[in-house]
Tab-separated table of C-alpha atoms in Angstrom:
chain	number	residue	atom	x	y	z
T	1	UNK	CA	19.221	18.111	178.026
T	2	UNK	CA	19.437	18.645	174.317
T	3	UNK	CA	17.783	22.600	174.655
T	4	UNK	CA	20.872	23.033	176.886
T	5	UNK	CA	23.163	21.617	174.234
T	6	UNK	CA	21.066	23.440	171.633
T	7	UNK	CA	21.506	26.518	173.014
T	8	UNK	CA	25.303	26.407	172.705
T	9	UNK	CA	25.262	25.883	169.653
T	10	UNK	CA	23.716	29.080	169.032
T	11	UNK	CA	25.910	31.135	170.869
T	12	UNK	CA	28.576	29.416	169.321
T	13	UNK	CA	27.333	29.960	166.135
T	14	UNK	CA	26.639	34.024	167.071
T	15	UNK	CA	30.193	34.523	168.505
T	16	UNK	CA	31.343	33.244	165.922
T	17	UNK	CA	29.470	35.151	163.117
T	18	UNK	CA	30.317	38.240	165.017
T	19	UNK	CA	34.775	37.288	165.480
T	20	UNK	CA	33.990	37.533	161.084
T	21	UNK	CA	32.652	40.611	161.100
T	22	UNK	CA	35.317	41.896	163.105
T	23	UNK	CA	38.168	40.981	161.264
T	24	UNK	CA	36.987	41.895	158.586
T	25	UNK	CA	36.318	45.393	158.715
T	26	UNK	CA	39.779	45.866	160.495
T	27	UNK	CA	40.621	44.188	156.846
T	28	UNK	CA	38.980	47.282	154.915
T	29	UNK	CA	41.217	49.553	157.340
T	30	UNK	CA	44.577	50.227	154.831
T	31	UNK	CA	47.374	50.849	156.955
T	32	UNK	CA	50.075	53.606	157.410
T	33	UNK	CA	53.031	53.141	154.816
T	34	UNK	CA	55.877	51.861	155.964
T	35	UNK	CA	58.873	54.811	156.403
T	36	UNK	CA	61.237	55.358	153.788
T	37	UNK	CA	64.407	53.267	154.227
T	38	UNK	CA	67.830	55.743	153.857
T	39	UNK	CA	69.385	55.908	150.953
T	40	UNK	CA	72.509	55.370	150.769
T	41	UNK	CA	74.927	58.296	149.966
T	42	UNK	CA	78.744	57.972	148.378
T	43	UNK	CA	80.637	61.109	148.803
T	44	UNK	CA	82.469	62.065	145.290
T	45	UNK	CA	85.691	62.427	144.997
T	46	UNK	CA	87.693	65.235	146.511
T	47	UNK	CA	88.585	67.762	143.567
T	48	UNK	CA	92.035	68.268	142.920
T	49	UNK	CA	93.982	71.216	144.450
T	50	UNK	CA	96.168	74.287	141.665
T	51	UNK	CA	98.319	72.006	139.574
T	52	UNK	CA	97.900	68.563	141.259
T	53	UNK	CA	96.398	65.789	139.081
T	54	UNK	CA	92.937	64.278	139.095
T	55	UNK	CA	93.870	61.652	141.247
T	56	UNK	CA	95.231	60.174	144.694
T	57	UNK	CA	98.315	62.367	146.022
T	58	UNK	CA	100.992	60.341	146.240
T	59	UNK	CA	104.023	60.840	148.474
T	60	UNK	CA	107.203	62.754	146.727
T	61	UNK	CA	110.783	63.653	148.320
T	62	UNK	CA	110.552	67.014	148.945
T	63	UNK	CA	114.037	69.616	149.588
T	64	UNK	CA	115.084	70.994	152.454
T	65	UNK	CA	115.494	75.219	152.514
T	66	UNK	CA	119.200	74.299	153.334
T	67	UNK	CA	118.911	71.986	149.920
T	68	UNK	CA	117.600	75.174	147.749
T	69	UNK	CA	120.912	76.847	145.726
T	70	UNK	CA	119.334	80.401	146.284
T	71	UNK	CA	121.585	83.921	145.012
T	72	UNK	CA	124.040	84.757	146.572
T	73	UNK	CA	123.241	89.001	145.968
T	74	UNK	CA	126.749	89.299	144.481
T	75	UNK	CA	125.188	90.702	140.802
T	76	UNK	CA	122.771	92.532	141.196
T	77	UNK	CA	119.211	91.894	139.957
T	78	UNK	CA	118.579	93.973	136.427
T	79	UNK	CA	114.101	93.779	135.355
T	80	UNK	CA	114.756	94.839	132.085
T	81	UNK	CA	112.202	97.914	131.138
T	82	UNK	CA	110.549	98.421	127.258
T	83	UNK	CA	112.406	100.824	125.361
T	84	UNK	CA	110.961	104.140	125.255
T	85	UNK	CA	109.230	105.190	122.306
T	86	UNK	CA	111.131	107.598	120.439
T	87	UNK	CA	109.184	110.236	118.255
T	88	UNK	CA	110.062	109.679	114.431
T	89	UNK	CA	111.955	113.008	113.140
T	90	UNK	CA	110.299	114.050	109.619
T	91	UNK	CA	112.465	116.114	107.170
T	92	UNK	CA	110.580	119.251	106.481
T	93	UNK	CA	110.230	120.485	103.391
T	94	UNK	CA	112.642	122.443	101.437
T	95	UNK	CA	112.300	126.356	101.748
T	96	UNK	CA	113.389	127.364	98.269
T	97	UNK	CA	110.351	128.172	95.650
T	98	UNK	CA	107.654	126.694	99.063
T	99	UNK	CA	105.040	129.765	97.953
T	100	UNK	CA	105.655	128.218	94.204
T	101	UNK	CA	104.433	125.724	95.209
T	102	UNK	CA	101.972	127.148	97.372
T	103	UNK	CA	100.836	129.471	94.451
T	104	UNK	CA	96.779	127.607	93.751
T	105	UNK	CA	96.374	128.580	97.610
T	106	UNK	CA	98.302	131.871	97.475
T	107	UNK	CA	95.711	132.764	93.908
T	108	UNK	CA	92.296	132.292	95.490
T	109	UNK	CA	92.670	135.688	97.026
T	110	UNK	CA	93.134	136.964	92.607
T	111	UNK	CA	89.597	137.150	92.013
T	112	UNK	CA	89.750	140.631	94.570
T	113	UNK	CA	92.708	141.926	93.926
T	114	UNK	CA	94.481	141.174	90.398
T	115	UNK	CA	91.820	140.096	88.061
T	116	UNK	CA	89.479	142.272	89.384
T	117	UNK	CA	92.338	145.145	87.911
T	118	UNK	CA	92.633	143.087	84.802
T	119	UNK	CA	89.153	142.781	84.468
T	120	UNK	CA	89.338	146.893	85.291
T	121	UNK	CA	91.408	147.861	82.894
T	122	UNK	CA	90.539	145.935	79.811
T	123	UNK	CA	87.504	148.105	79.525
T	124	UNK	CA	87.167	150.245	76.216
T	125	UNK	CA	86.677	153.386	77.787
T	126	UNK	CA	88.326	154.112	80.947
T	127	UNK	CA	86.482	156.793	82.632
T	128	UNK	CA	85.881	158.499	86.397
T	129	UNK	CA	83.933	155.422	87.096
T	130	UNK	CA	85.846	152.899	86.846
T	131	UNK	CA	88.768	154.305	88.031
T	132	UNK	CA	86.480	155.036	91.704
T	133	UNK	CA	85.977	151.070	90.740
T	134	UNK	CA	90.231	149.980	90.779
T	135	UNK	CA	90.792	152.055	93.217
T	136	UNK	CA	87.300	150.220	95.337
T	137	UNK	CA	88.843	147.276	94.450
T	138	UNK	CA	93.225	147.921	95.834
T	139	UNK	CA	90.970	149.421	100.113
T	140	UNK	CA	88.081	146.654	100.207
T	141	UNK	CA	91.354	143.960	99.371
T	142	UNK	CA	93.103	146.480	102.479
T	143	UNK	CA	95.906	147.651	100.421
T	144	UNK	CA	95.497	150.976	102.368
T	145	UNK	CA	94.364	155.186	101.118
T	146	UNK	CA	97.718	156.084	100.688
T	147	UNK	CA	99.140	153.074	99.040
T	148	UNK	CA	95.905	152.616	96.662
T	149	UNK	CA	96.378	156.777	96.247
T	150	UNK	CA	99.444	156.385	94.556
T	151	UNK	CA	99.132	153.337	92.444
T	152	UNK	CA	95.371	154.547	90.518
T	153	UNK	CA	97.802	157.690	89.284
T	154	UNK	CA	100.530	155.782	88.611
T	155	UNK	CA	98.562	153.407	85.739
T	156	UNK	CA	96.281	156.973	85.259
T	157	UNK	CA	99.637	158.230	83.751
T	158	UNK	CA	101.465	154.827	81.813
T	159	UNK	CA	97.753	154.135	80.853
T	160	UNK	CA	97.787	157.033	78.837
T	161	UNK	CA	100.981	156.627	77.232
T	162	UNK	CA	100.140	153.236	75.966
T	163	UNK	CA	97.426	154.484	74.557
T	164	UNK	CA	96.146	150.826	72.568
T	165	UNK	CA	96.327	147.949	75.819
T	166	UNK	CA	96.938	144.206	74.819
T	167	UNK	CA	95.617	141.586	77.526
T	168	UNK	CA	99.730	140.633	78.026
T	169	UNK	CA	100.320	144.858	77.784
T	170	UNK	CA	98.577	145.571	80.600
T	171	UNK	CA	99.335	142.392	82.664
T	172	UNK	CA	102.845	143.583	82.072
T	173	UNK	CA	101.795	146.315	83.231
T	174	UNK	CA	100.306	145.690	86.605
T	175	UNK	CA	102.561	143.790	87.760
T	176	UNK	CA	105.178	146.167	87.433
T	177	UNK	CA	102.891	148.480	89.612
T	178	UNK	CA	102.142	146.299	92.337
T	179	UNK	CA	106.068	145.172	92.670
T	180	UNK	CA	106.477	148.201	93.473
T	181	UNK	CA	103.625	148.625	95.760
T	182	UNK	CA	104.687	145.480	97.632
T	183	UNK	CA	108.397	146.319	97.237
T	184	UNK	CA	111.172	143.864	95.765
T	185	UNK	CA	114.187	145.607	97.372
T	186	UNK	CA	113.566	145.021	101.521
T	187	UNK	CA	115.468	142.109	103.530
T	188	UNK	CA	113.262	140.060	103.994
T	189	UNK	CA	115.642	136.933	104.783
T	190	UNK	CA	114.736	136.359	109.247
T	191	UNK	CA	118.080	137.556	111.061
T	192	UNK	CA	119.277	134.414	112.847
T	193	UNK	CA	123.088	133.373	112.388
T	194	UNK	CA	125.293	136.688	113.838
T	195	UNK	CA	128.424	136.858	112.665
T	196	UNK	CA	130.101	138.010	116.347
T	197	UNK	CA	127.977	134.711	118.598
T	198	UNK	CA	125.605	131.928	118.595
T	199	UNK	CA	122.662	131.626	119.082
T	200	UNK	CA	120.589	133.492	116.797
T	201	UNK	CA	117.281	134.853	118.876
T	202	UNK	CA	114.474	134.662	117.497
T	203	UNK	CA	111.048	136.304	119.902
T	204	UNK	CA	107.768	135.750	118.171
T	205	UNK	CA	104.623	137.684	119.472
T	206	UNK	CA	101.134	138.510	118.526
T	207	UNK	CA	97.674	139.019	119.970
T	208	UNK	CA	95.188	135.649	120.562
T	209	UNK	CA	94.063	133.703	117.681
T	210	UNK	CA	96.812	134.731	115.484
T	211	UNK	CA	98.365	130.900	115.125
T	212	UNK	CA	101.251	132.308	117.270
T	213	UNK	CA	102.452	128.972	118.073
T	214	UNK	CA	101.767	126.758	115.645
T	215	UNK	CA	103.412	129.707	113.534
T	216	UNK	CA	106.830	128.947	115.719
T	217	UNK	CA	106.464	125.226	115.737
T	218	UNK	CA	106.872	125.783	112.118
T	219	UNK	CA	109.327	128.288	112.445
T	220	UNK	CA	111.039	126.047	113.905
T	221	UNK	CA	110.557	123.675	110.973
T	222	UNK	CA	112.252	126.168	108.119
T	223	UNK	CA	115.395	126.858	110.295
T	224	UNK	CA	115.552	122.891	110.473
T	225	UNK	CA	114.979	122.897	106.747
T	226	UNK	CA	117.618	125.502	106.118
T	227	UNK	CA	120.044	123.196	107.979
T	228	UNK	CA	120.328	124.960	111.155
T	229	UNK	CA	119.998	123.318	115.091
T	230	UNK	CA	116.298	124.602	117.276
T	231	UNK	CA	116.267	125.348	120.811
T	232	UNK	CA	112.407	126.113	121.365
T	233	UNK	CA	111.316	128.824	124.727
T	234	UNK	CA	107.990	127.943	125.582
T	235	UNK	CA	107.705	131.111	127.207
T	236	UNK	CA	104.172	131.119	127.424
T	237	UNK	CA	103.171	129.867	130.405
T	238	UNK	CA	99.866	131.553	130.339
T	239	UNK	CA	97.729	129.164	128.263
T	240	UNK	CA	97.889	125.308	129.451
T	241	UNK	CA	98.712	123.480	126.027
T	242	UNK	CA	100.417	125.510	124.634
T	243	UNK	CA	103.385	124.411	126.194
T	244	UNK	CA	102.501	120.923	125.430
T	245	UNK	CA	101.874	122.588	122.409
T	246	UNK	CA	104.819	123.988	121.077
T	247	UNK	CA	107.285	120.571	122.166
T	248	UNK	CA	105.733	118.316	119.830
T	249	UNK	CA	106.610	120.564	117.197
T	250	UNK	CA	109.801	120.651	117.953
T	251	UNK	CA	110.734	116.724	118.572
T	252	UNK	CA	108.707	116.932	114.897
T	253	UNK	CA	112.489	118.382	113.957
T	254	UNK	CA	114.273	116.645	116.898
T	255	UNK	CA	114.234	120.224	118.303
T	256	UNK	CA	114.820	120.695	122.399
T	257	UNK	CA	112.210	122.753	124.179
T	258	UNK	CA	112.261	124.318	127.686
T	259	UNK	CA	109.427	124.669	129.357
T	260	UNK	CA	108.432	125.966	133.177
T	261	UNK	CA	105.995	125.693	134.913
T	262	UNK	CA	102.255	126.321	133.975
T	263	UNK	CA	101.534	130.058	135.084
T	264	UNK	CA	105.417	130.345	135.964
T	265	UNK	CA	107.568	133.652	134.854
T	266	UNK	CA	108.067	133.290	131.008
T	267	UNK	CA	110.589	135.976	130.687
T	268	UNK	CA	112.467	133.296	133.177
T	269	UNK	CA	112.030	130.651	131.060
T	270	UNK	CA	113.000	132.944	128.217
T	271	UNK	CA	116.054	133.372	129.776
T	272	UNK	CA	116.162	129.611	130.849
T	273	UNK	CA	116.253	128.976	126.848
T	274	UNK	CA	118.827	131.042	124.899
T	275	UNK	CA	121.023	129.915	128.305
T	276	UNK	CA	120.679	126.236	127.023
T	277	UNK	CA	121.091	127.097	123.188
T	278	UNK	CA	124.283	128.435	124.504
T	279	UNK	CA	125.158	125.555	125.465
T	280	UNK	CA	124.198	122.809	123.055
T	281	UNK	CA	125.494	125.296	120.879
T	282	UNK	CA	122.159	125.587	119.199
T	283	UNK	CA	121.953	127.902	115.590
T	284	UNK	CA	118.821	129.674	116.768
T	285	UNK	CA	116.567	130.423	119.917
T	286	UNK	CA	112.974	130.211	119.554
T	287	UNK	CA	111.195	132.123	122.497
T	288	UNK	CA	107.672	132.066	121.851
T	289	UNK	CA	105.663	133.897	124.145
T	290	UNK	CA	102.088	134.293	125.103
T	291	UNK	CA	99.151	135.930	123.624
T	292	UNK	CA	97.802	139.286	124.753
T	293	UNK	CA	95.546	142.310	123.910
T	294	UNK	CA	96.995	145.507	121.941
T	295	UNK	CA	95.275	147.176	124.620
T	296	UNK	CA	96.314	145.852	128.017
T	297	UNK	CA	99.121	147.752	129.690
T	298	UNK	CA	100.256	145.860	131.524
T	299	UNK	CA	100.871	142.424	129.322
T	300	UNK	CA	102.284	144.943	127.316
T	301	UNK	CA	104.688	146.017	129.529
T	302	UNK	CA	105.123	142.313	130.471
T	303	UNK	CA	106.220	141.205	127.389
T	304	UNK	CA	109.026	144.481	127.404
T	305	UNK	CA	110.647	142.241	130.509
T	306	UNK	CA	110.455	139.274	128.504
T	307	UNK	CA	112.775	140.853	125.855
T	308	UNK	CA	115.040	142.964	128.179
T	309	UNK	CA	116.271	139.899	130.779
T	310	UNK	CA	116.741	137.874	126.927
T	311	UNK	CA	118.888	140.412	126.635
T	312	UNK	CA	121.164	139.863	129.356
T	313	UNK	CA	123.037	137.568	127.012
T	314	UNK	CA	123.099	138.691	123.909
T	315	UNK	CA	120.983	140.837	121.704
T	316	UNK	CA	117.095	139.661	120.684
T	317	UNK	CA	118.029	139.407	116.703
T	318	UNK	CA	114.718	139.153	115.612
T	319	UNK	CA	110.908	139.826	116.699
T	320	UNK	CA	108.794	138.648	114.367
T	321	UNK	CA	105.158	139.850	115.191
T	322	UNK	CA	102.168	137.342	113.882
T	323	UNK	CA	99.298	139.216	112.688
T	324	UNK	CA	95.902	137.017	110.979
T	325	UNK	CA	95.256	138.893	107.402
T	326	UNK	CA	91.401	138.242	108.078
T	327	UNK	CA	91.414	141.044	110.070
T	328	UNK	CA	92.644	143.657	107.761
T	329	UNK	CA	92.670	147.053	108.974
T	330	UNK	CA	92.675	145.401	112.813
T	331	UNK	CA	95.693	144.061	112.307
T	332	UNK	CA	97.240	147.408	112.026
T	333	UNK	CA	96.486	148.930	115.171
T	334	UNK	CA	97.403	145.756	116.578
T	335	UNK	CA	100.784	146.015	115.315
T	336	UNK	CA	101.334	149.592	115.899
T	337	UNK	CA	101.206	149.085	119.390
T	338	UNK	CA	103.585	146.132	119.568
T	339	UNK	CA	106.502	147.331	117.695
T	340	UNK	CA	106.132	150.698	119.945
T	341	UNK	CA	106.793	147.722	123.043
T	342	UNK	CA	109.129	145.509	121.195
T	343	UNK	CA	110.240	147.364	118.679
T	344	UNK	CA	108.849	145.449	115.388
T	345	UNK	CA	111.540	144.032	112.791
T	346	UNK	CA	109.440	141.835	110.582
T	347	UNK	CA	106.035	140.851	110.671
T	348	UNK	CA	103.955	137.003	109.858
T	349	UNK	CA	101.006	136.771	107.920
T	350	UNK	CA	98.976	133.865	108.861
T	351	UNK	CA	96.001	132.874	107.208
T	352	UNK	CA	97.056	134.123	103.375
T	353	UNK	CA	95.360	131.291	101.713
T	354	UNK	CA	91.427	132.295	100.863
T	355	UNK	CA	91.162	135.858	101.373
T	356	UNK	CA	90.290	138.989	99.425
T	357	UNK	CA	93.039	140.600	102.165
T	358	UNK	CA	95.658	140.671	100.553
T	359	UNK	CA	96.426	143.999	100.853
T	360	UNK	CA	97.688	143.916	103.835
T	361	UNK	CA	101.021	142.847	102.412
T	362	UNK	CA	101.440	146.197	101.656
T	363	UNK	CA	99.686	148.752	103.847
T	364	UNK	CA	101.270	146.617	107.693
T	365	UNK	CA	105.016	147.197	105.519
T	366	UNK	CA	103.416	151.012	104.996
T	367	UNK	CA	102.357	151.231	108.237
T	368	UNK	CA	105.899	149.496	110.321
T	369	UNK	CA	108.162	150.178	108.030
T	370	UNK	CA	109.338	146.839	107.657
T	371	UNK	CA	109.021	143.944	105.823
T	372	UNK	CA	107.116	140.679	105.451
T	373	UNK	CA	109.279	138.158	106.043
T	374	UNK	CA	106.581	135.078	106.471
T	375	UNK	CA	103.984	133.853	104.612
T	376	UNK	CA	101.554	131.121	105.898
T	377	UNK	CA	98.868	129.447	103.129
T	378	UNK	CA	97.277	126.510	105.394
T	379	UNK	CA	97.004	124.566	107.881
T	380	UNK	CA	99.540	122.197	106.576
T	381	UNK	CA	103.051	121.704	108.792
T	382	UNK	CA	104.847	123.245	105.505
T	383	UNK	CA	102.756	125.543	104.827
T	384	UNK	CA	104.487	128.652	105.988
T	385	UNK	CA	107.289	129.946	103.303
T	386	UNK	CA	109.260	132.893	102.885
T	387	UNK	CA	107.584	136.039	101.192
T	388	UNK	CA	109.060	136.457	97.452
T	389	UNK	CA	107.328	139.420	96.207
T	390	UNK	CA	107.268	138.104	92.972
T	391	UNK	CA	105.774	134.567	93.604
T	392	UNK	CA	102.779	137.095	95.402
T	393	UNK	CA	102.572	138.818	92.349
T	394	UNK	CA	101.943	136.076	90.185
T	395	UNK	CA	99.902	133.926	92.092
T	396	UNK	CA	97.015	137.610	92.694
T	397	UNK	CA	97.162	138.474	88.974
T	398	UNK	CA	96.767	134.568	87.443
T	399	UNK	CA	98.425	133.123	84.671
């Protein structure tokens, strides 16, 4: 009996020990973390709409379309446009004495002609070599062969009679002979005021690159400065920027510009310009023609057509040929052809400042039998001056 009780006790103890071991091993195992709780999300405040305050909308009274006053349409609604920019009208520099004021620019050529001649004539002995040098100086300045020979012969005679030569006597002698050569008695006025009608008509012609359109614009300033009203005819329809360039010159002095389509008929533009000049009561119509090479027969014939079409209104009073003074004798070839086609009445010499070719004044007058009427002495707007022989010669020989 005791043995049975002892066995039961031992069995209970063993079972208890096994149960403790099982419970301990379970405690050593880590349990998985519990799932995270869902966070509480708070909705952001509603964004204010355009024009609303950042607060809760409030009920406001609203008007129906019947309650809103609308315009009855009796008065037109006008929209004010900004005023168009009007270019400022310039007052050109007076033309009287303009060449004298520009004398410093003109005198840049004096070393080659005037001062060169004075230096040679001041030598103690004027032998044949010296006279040949005098001839070379005149020829280099583009005076021309025939005028050079005439001047040298007169100088020879007067120096022989004069005998002793002081600097003042030589200067006076040379001044008188150069004035005779240039021609002090020629009529150099630009004909713009015919007695029997209005307006005066002036055509400006020349080869490419001589500054013809610019010269036309500057001539408009000369005429406005002398108190005349001007209409510009942009008959150079071949060069794309010519009409715009001429119109800009005109706007600066208040001159009206008549223009046509690009590559249009230049004779038609010239005709319309004279017509509008008549209607406006203008004093002068200036017609800028297209630059053309004197060797292009077709273009030269077209230039003659422009003149004939314009003369259906009235005779052309002036045909001014623009020549580049730096081209020298080449300019004379151009001048001959233009004179045959359109009957040149006056010469405008551009780029005369700083050139050693001042003698071209003499040569071109001899070649065409017409006077130099205007000279260009720089790039400024008022650097076109009426030609004055005395001021020209004085600038050549200096003080």
